[in-house]
Amino acid sequence: MQTNRYFFLITAQMAVGTKFHSTLKNYFTQPRSQLRIEKEVEGVWSSVADVLKSISSPKAIESNVVHPDLKYRGIFDAIADYEDKPTLIEWKKSDKPRKSILLTYDNPVQLAAYFGAVSNDLNYKHLNVRDALLVIAYTDGSKADAYHLTTDKLREHWAQWLIRLEEYMRKYGKDGEKILQGGKRLFEEDIEHL
């Protein structure tokens, strides 16, 4: 019985996260007059209201990205202008305060992985994304925390990502080290051109 209750809570939380992302996608892709905020996401929507004021000119929303050399892929939340600069944006929902980027656990590593892929994927490279933003939206409606990551900060998390990817490739993929050897170099070369 306890297992079923836990499963129901996790499922409900995931549903709110999915609706939140869907609402954000609609916010950026549809006329504002058509935007509907469902009751389940009112708290997280109120939470991000101030952050949304600093975001404009969406360039890609919930888009697939592939790192052509390292062969990993993912779906990032958004590329849009944040404070007038092209920025990779990741939205997260939380029931608990995350008042330090350290309390966001692996989210900066995930963001660095997306950033590395966006910087190398020909579908996005032309957008000249140089920054990332991790937004933690709170279900109770309290003001969201927005963590701006510069290229230097992303570089630190990129190193962590490469270690994890290398471990994965070593465990599961053929020629894992060969594929990853150029990863750090590719990132550093891209950074030099900023």
PDB file of C-alpha atoms in Angstrom:
ATOM      1  CA  MET A   1       0.000   0.000   0.000  1.00  0.00           C
ATOM      2  CA  GLN A   2       2.833   2.417   0.894  1.00  0.00           C
ATOM      3  CA  THR A   3       4.552   1.673  -2.443  1.00  0.00           C
ATOM      4  CA  ASN A   4       1.403   2.599  -4.377  1.00  0.00           C
ATOM      5  CA  ARG A   5       1.125   5.921  -2.511  1.00  0.00           C
ATOM      6  CA  TYR A   6       4.771   6.748  -3.231  1.00  0.00           C
ATOM      7  CA  PHE A   7       4.313   5.843  -6.911  1.00  0.00           C
ATOM      8  CA  PHE A   8       1.230   8.077  -7.090  1.00  0.00           C
ATOM      9  CA  LEU A   9       3.128  11.042  -5.562  1.00  0.00           C
ATOM     10  CA  ILE A  10       6.057  10.656  -7.945  1.00  0.00           C
ATOM     11  CA  THR A  11       3.694  10.340 -10.909  1.00  0.00           C
ATOM     12  CA  ALA A  12       1.794  13.466  -9.822  1.00  0.00           C
ATOM     13  CA  GLN A  13       5.048  15.434  -9.432  1.00  0.00           C
ATOM     14  CA  MET A  14       6.217  14.353 -12.859  1.00  0.00           C
ATOM     15  CA  ALA A  15       2.884  15.398 -14.344  1.00  0.00           C
ATOM     16  CA  VAL A  16       3.273  18.895 -12.863  1.00  0.00           C
ATOM     17  CA  GLY A  17       6.791  19.116 -14.314  1.00  0.00           C
ATOM     18  CA  THR A  18       5.530  18.067 -17.728  1.00  0.00           C
ATOM     19  CA  LYS A  19       2.673  20.594 -17.602  1.00  0.00           C
ATOM     20  CA  PHE A  20       5.105  23.309 -16.496  1.00  0.00           C
ATOM     21  CA  HIS A  21       7.372  22.633 -19.479  1.00  0.00           C
ATOM     22  CA  SER A  22       4.373  22.515 -21.793  1.00  0.00           C
ATOM     23  CA  THR A  23       3.165  25.877 -20.457  1.00  0.00           C
ATOM     24  CA  LEU A  24       6.629  27.385 -20.979  1.00  0.00           C
ATOM     25  CA  LYS A  25       6.706  26.059 -24.538  1.00  0.00           C
ATOM     26  CA  ASN A  26       3.283  27.589 -25.208  1.00  0.00           C
ATOM     27  CA  TYR A  27       4.408  30.880 -23.628  1.00  0.00           C
ATOM     28  CA  PHE A  28       7.288  31.144 -26.088  1.00  0.00           C
ATOM     29  CA  THR A  29       5.550  29.812 -29.195  1.00  0.00           C
ATOM     30  CA  GLN A  30       1.937  31.000 -29.066  1.00  0.00           C
ATOM     31  CA  PRO A  31       0.222  34.360 -28.729  1.00  0.00           C
ATOM     32  CA  ARG A  32      -0.013  35.303 -25.051  1.00  0.00           C
ATOM     33  CA  SER A  33      -3.776  35.664 -25.417  1.00  0.00           C
ATOM     34  CA  GLN A  34      -3.962  31.887 -25.970  1.00  0.00           C
ATOM     35  CA  LEU A  35      -1.840  31.007 -22.933  1.00  0.00           C
ATOM     36  CA  ARG A  36      -3.706  29.033 -20.272  1.00  0.00           C
ATOM     37  CA  ILE A  37      -2.195  28.388 -16.873  1.00  0.00           C
ATOM     38  CA  GLU A  38      -3.581  25.181 -15.391  1.00  0.00           C
ATOM     39  CA  LYS A  39      -4.242  25.068 -11.674  1.00  0.00           C
ATOM     40  CA  GLU A  40      -1.493  22.470 -11.085  1.00  0.00           C
ATOM     41  CA  VAL A  41       1.198  24.823 -12.399  1.00  0.00           C
ATOM     42  CA  GLU A  42       0.024  28.125 -10.920  1.00  0.00           C
ATOM     43  CA  GLY A  43       2.701  28.007  -8.206  1.00  0.00           C
ATOM     44  CA  VAL A  44       5.655  27.309 -10.488  1.00  0.00           C
ATOM     45  CA  TRP A  45       4.328  29.793 -13.027  1.00  0.00           C
ATOM     46  CA  SER A  46       4.142  32.544 -10.404  1.00  0.00           C
ATOM     47  CA  SER A  47       7.635  31.550  -9.332  1.00  0.00           C
ATOM     48  CA  VAL A  48       9.195  32.243 -12.757  1.00  0.00           C
ATOM     49  CA  ALA A  49       7.285  35.459 -13.534  1.00  0.00           C
ATOM     50  CA  ASP A  50      10.243  37.758 -12.802  1.00  0.00           C
ATOM     51  CA  VAL A  51      12.729  35.607 -14.718  1.00  0.00           C
ATOM     52  CA  LEU A  52      10.461  35.558 -17.773  1.00  0.00           C
ATOM     53  CA  LYS A  53      10.635  39.379 -17.906  1.00  0.00           C
ATOM     54  CA  SER A  54      14.360  39.077 -18.724  1.00  0.00           C
ATOM     55  CA  ILE A  55      13.895  36.473 -21.474  1.00  0.00           C
ATOM     56  CA  SER A  56      13.049  37.348 -25.069  1.00  0.00           C
ATOM     57  CA  SER A  57      13.584  36.273 -28.668  1.00  0.00           C
ATOM     58  CA  PRO A  58      13.236  32.491 -28.358  1.00  0.00           C
ATOM     59  CA  LYS A  59      15.389  30.723 -30.915  1.00  0.00           C
ATOM     60  CA  ALA A  60      14.769  27.058 -30.025  1.00  0.00           C
ATOM     61  CA  ILE A  61      12.341  25.463 -27.566  1.00  0.00           C
ATOM     62  CA  GLU A  62      12.555  21.862 -26.342  1.00  0.00           C
ATOM     63  CA  SER A  63      14.867  20.911 -29.160  1.00  0.00           C
ATOM     64  CA  ASN A  64      16.955  17.855 -29.891  1.00  0.00           C
ATOM     65  CA  VAL A  65      20.699  18.343 -29.886  1.00  0.00           C
ATOM     66  CA  VAL A  66      23.520  15.976 -30.833  1.00  0.00           C
ATOM     67  CA  HIS A  67      27.218  16.376 -30.175  1.00  0.00           C
ATOM     68  CA  PRO A  68      28.619  15.297 -33.559  1.00  0.00           C
ATOM     69  CA  ASP A  69      31.980  14.096 -32.233  1.00  0.00           C
ATOM     70  CA  LEU A  70      31.132  12.724 -28.789  1.00  0.00           C
ATOM     71  CA  LYS A  71      27.933  11.089 -30.050  1.00  0.00           C
ATOM     72  CA  TYR A  72      25.605  11.937 -27.175  1.00  0.00           C
ATOM     73  CA  ARG A  73      22.243  13.574 -27.542  1.00  0.00           C
ATOM     74  CA  GLY A  74      19.583  15.257 -25.455  1.00  0.00           C
ATOM     75  CA  ILE A  75      16.665  17.636 -25.467  1.00  0.00           C
ATOM     76  CA  PHE A  76      17.376  21.074 -24.036  1.00  0.00           C
ATOM     77  CA  ASP A  77      14.609  23.358 -22.791  1.00  0.00           C
ATOM     78  CA  ALA A  78      15.346  26.625 -24.580  1.00  0.00           C
ATOM     79  CA  ILE A  79      17.718  28.957 -26.314  1.00  0.00           C
ATOM     80  CA  ALA A  80      16.543  32.537 -25.989  1.00  0.00           C
ATOM     81  CA  ASP A  81      17.971  35.942 -25.171  1.00  0.00           C
ATOM     82  CA  TYR A  82      18.489  36.418 -21.448  1.00  0.00           C
ATOM     83  CA  GLU A  83      19.350  40.009 -20.654  1.00  0.00           C
ATOM     84  CA  ASP A  84      19.828  40.486 -24.412  1.00  0.00           C
ATOM     85  CA  LYS A  85      22.392  37.670 -24.858  1.00  0.00           C
ATOM     86  CA  PRO A  86      21.752  34.291 -26.534  1.00  0.00           C
ATOM     87  CA  THR A  87      21.524  31.855 -23.624  1.00  0.00           C
ATOM     88  CA  LEU A  88      20.871  28.167 -23.146  1.00  0.00           C
ATOM     89  CA  ILE A  89      18.080  27.829 -20.555  1.00  0.00           C
ATOM     90  CA  GLU A  90      17.117  24.861 -18.420  1.00  0.00           C
ATOM     91  CA  TRP A  91      13.966  24.933 -16.282  1.00  0.00           C
ATOM     92  CA  LYS A  92      13.629  22.806 -13.146  1.00  0.00           C
ATOM     93  CA  LYS A  93      10.747  22.462 -10.696  1.00  0.00           C
ATOM     94  CA  SER A  94      11.346  22.026  -6.979  1.00  0.00           C
ATOM     95  CA  ASP A  95       9.318  21.615  -3.818  1.00  0.00           C
ATOM     96  CA  LYS A  96      12.369  22.519  -1.700  1.00  0.00           C
ATOM     97  CA  PRO A  97      14.506  25.663  -1.700  1.00  0.00           C
ATOM     98  CA  ARG A  98      17.667  25.465  -3.819  1.00  0.00           C
ATOM     99  CA  LYS A  99      19.283  28.716  -2.650  1.00  0.00           C
ATOM    100  CA  SER A 100      22.739  27.667  -3.810  1.00  0.00           C
ATOM    101  CA  ILE A 101      23.810  26.160  -7.097  1.00  0.00           C
ATOM    102  CA  LEU A 102      25.411  23.375  -5.047  1.00  0.00           C
ATOM    103  CA  LEU A 103      21.906  22.354  -3.972  1.00  0.00           C
ATOM    104  CA  THR A 104      20.915  21.792  -7.593  1.00  0.00           C
ATOM    105  CA  TYR A 105      23.068  18.647  -7.620  1.00  0.00           C
ATOM    106  CA  ASP A 106      23.780  17.453 -11.194  1.00  0.00           C
ATOM    107  CA  ASN A 107      21.770  20.114 -12.992  1.00  0.00           C
ATOM    108  CA  PRO A 108      24.842  22.259 -13.882  1.00  0.00           C
ATOM    109  CA  VAL A 109      26.586  19.171 -15.316  1.00  0.00           C
ATOM    110  CA  GLN A 110      23.517  18.431 -17.434  1.00  0.00           C
ATOM    111  CA  LEU A 111      23.471  22.049 -18.595  1.00  0.00           C
ATOM    112  CA  ALA A 112      27.189  21.886 -19.510  1.00  0.00           C
ATOM    113  CA  ALA A 113      26.525  18.721 -21.531  1.00  0.00           C
ATOM    114  CA  TYR A 114      23.758  20.495 -23.450  1.00  0.00           C
ATOM    115  CA  PHE A 115      25.999  23.538 -23.876  1.00  0.00           C
ATOM    116  CA  GLY A 116      28.801  21.416 -25.313  1.00  0.00           C
ATOM    117  CA  ALA A 117      26.407  19.802 -27.753  1.00  0.00           C
ATOM    118  CA  VAL A 118      24.769  23.120 -28.753  1.00  0.00           C
ATOM    119  CA  SER A 119      28.232  24.636 -29.335  1.00  0.00           C
ATOM    120  CA  ASN A 120      29.108  21.846 -31.767  1.00  0.00           C
ATOM    121  CA  ASP A 121      25.768  21.006 -33.406  1.00  0.00           C
ATOM    122  CA  LEU A 122      25.500  22.783 -36.756  1.00  0.00           C
ATOM    123  CA  ASN A 123      21.794  23.388 -36.131  1.00  0.00           C
ATOM    124  CA  TYR A 124      22.635  25.733 -33.236  1.00  0.00           C
ATOM    125  CA  LYS A 125      26.289  26.755 -33.548  1.00  0.00           C
ATOM    126  CA  HIS A 126      25.345  29.871 -35.541  1.00  0.00           C
ATOM    127  CA  LEU A 127      23.329  31.175 -32.564  1.00  0.00           C
ATOM    128  CA  ASN A 128      26.586  31.974 -30.718  1.00  0.00           C
ATOM    129  CA  VAL A 129      25.326  30.839 -27.332  1.00  0.00           C
ATOM    130  CA  ARG A 130      27.945  31.733 -24.706  1.00  0.00           C
ATOM    131  CA  ASP A 131      25.976  31.602 -21.458  1.00  0.00           C
ATOM    132  CA  ALA A 132      23.536  29.307 -19.726  1.00  0.00           C
ATOM    133  CA  LEU A 133      20.781  29.831 -17.197  1.00  0.00           C
ATOM    134  CA  LEU A 134      19.497  27.289 -14.725  1.00  0.00           C
ATOM    135  CA  VAL A 135      16.091  28.338 -13.384  1.00  0.00           C
ATOM    136  CA  ILE A 136      14.665  26.624 -10.308  1.00  0.00           C
ATOM    137  CA  ALA A 137      10.900  27.231 -10.097  1.00  0.00           C
ATOM    138  CA  TYR A 138       9.161  26.577  -6.796  1.00  0.00           C
ATOM    139  CA  THR A 139       5.834  24.829  -6.486  1.00  0.00           C
ATOM    140  CA  ASP A 140       4.790  27.108  -3.602  1.00  0.00           C
ATOM    141  CA  GLY A 141       5.072  30.160  -5.871  1.00  0.00           C
ATOM    142  CA  SER A 142       8.085  31.692  -4.141  1.00  0.00           C
ATOM    143  CA  LYS A 143      10.470  33.602  -6.382  1.00  0.00           C
ATOM    144  CA  ALA A 144      12.517  31.343  -8.658  1.00  0.00           C
ATOM    145  CA  ASP A 145      16.264  31.100  -8.312  1.00  0.00           C
ATOM    146  CA  ALA A 146      18.119  31.771 -11.541  1.00  0.00           C
ATOM    147  CA  TYR A 147      21.746  30.684 -11.775  1.00  0.00           C
ATOM    148  CA  HIS A 148      23.627  32.347 -14.604  1.00  0.00           C
ATOM    149  CA  LEU A 149      26.579  30.251 -15.796  1.00  0.00           C
ATOM    150  CA  THR A 150      29.261  31.953 -17.831  1.00  0.00           C
ATOM    151  CA  THR A 151      31.502  30.039 -20.180  1.00  0.00           C
ATOM    152  CA  ASP A 152      34.141  29.755 -17.440  1.00  0.00           C
ATOM    153  CA  LYS A 153      31.645  28.163 -15.035  1.00  0.00           C
ATOM    154  CA  LEU A 154      30.375  25.876 -17.769  1.00  0.00           C
ATOM    155  CA  ARG A 155      33.960  24.779 -18.426  1.00  0.00           C
ATOM    156  CA  GLU A 156      34.199  23.435 -14.855  1.00  0.00           C
ATOM    157  CA  HIS A 157      30.997  21.424 -15.223  1.00  0.00           C
ATOM    158  CA  TRP A 158      32.004  20.325 -18.737  1.00  0.00           C
ATOM    159  CA  ALA A 159      35.062  18.623 -17.228  1.00  0.00           C
ATOM    160  CA  GLN A 160      32.763  16.707 -14.860  1.00  0.00           C
ATOM    161  CA  TRP A 161      30.543  15.743 -17.786  1.00  0.00           C
ATOM    162  CA  LEU A 162      33.489  14.427 -19.807  1.00  0.00           C
ATOM    163  CA  ILE A 163      34.572  12.222 -16.897  1.00  0.00           C
ATOM    164  CA  ARG A 164      31.073  10.758 -16.638  1.00  0.00           C
ATOM    165  CA  LEU A 165      30.769  10.289 -20.368  1.00  0.00           C
ATOM    166  CA  GLU A 166      34.161   8.605 -20.509  1.00  0.00           C
ATOM    167  CA  GLU A 167      33.151   6.239 -17.697  1.00  0.00           C
ATOM    168  CA  TYR A 168      29.960   5.423 -19.565  1.00  0.00           C
ATOM    169  CA  MET A 169      31.785   4.824 -22.828  1.00  0.00           C
ATOM    170  CA  ARG A 170      34.378   2.681 -21.109  1.00  0.00           C
ATOM    171  CA  LYS A 171      31.648   0.582 -19.578  1.00  0.00           C
ATOM    172  CA  TYR A 172      29.230   0.401 -22.509  1.00  0.00           C
ATOM    173  CA  GLY A 173      30.748   1.650 -25.724  1.00  0.00           C
ATOM    174  CA  LYS A 174      33.472   0.464 -28.055  1.00  0.00           C
ATOM    175  CA  ASP A 175      36.448   2.763 -28.436  1.00  0.00           C
ATOM    176  CA  GLY A 176      35.126   5.040 -25.676  1.00  0.00           C
ATOM    177  CA  GLU A 177      38.444   6.763 -25.032  1.00  0.00           C
ATOM    178  CA  LYS A 178      39.087   7.317 -28.737  1.00  0.00           C
ATOM    179  CA  ILE A 179      35.738   9.051 -29.146  1.00  0.00           C
ATOM    180  CA  LEU A 180      36.299  11.281 -26.111  1.00  0.00           C
ATOM    181  CA  GLN A 181      39.925  12.280 -26.681  1.00  0.00           C
ATOM    182  CA  GLY A 182      38.940  15.365 -28.648  1.00  0.00           C
ATOM    183  CA  GLY A 183      36.177  16.489 -26.277  1.00  0.00           C
ATOM    184  CA  LYS A 184      38.156  18.838 -24.051  1.00  0.00           C
ATOM    185  CA  ARG A 185      40.113  20.146 -27.036  1.00  0.00           C
ATOM    186  CA  LEU A 186      36.914  20.840 -29.007  1.00  0.00           C
ATOM    187  CA  PHE A 187      35.402  22.750 -26.114  1.00  0.00           C
ATOM    188  CA  GLU A 188      38.581  24.764 -25.526  1.00  0.00           C
ATOM    189  CA  GLU A 189      38.836  25.642 -29.232  1.00  0.00           C
ATOM    190  CA  ASP A 190      35.248  26.885 -29.227  1.00  0.00           C
ATOM    191  CA  ILE A 191      35.913  28.984 -26.121  1.00  0.00           C
ATOM    192  CA  GLU A 192      39.005  30.601 -27.712  1.00  0.00           C
ATOM    193  CA  HIS A 193      36.812  32.001 -30.489  1.00  0.00           C
ATOM    194  CA  LEU A 194      34.577  33.973 -28.117  1.00  0.00           C
TER     195      LEU A 194
END
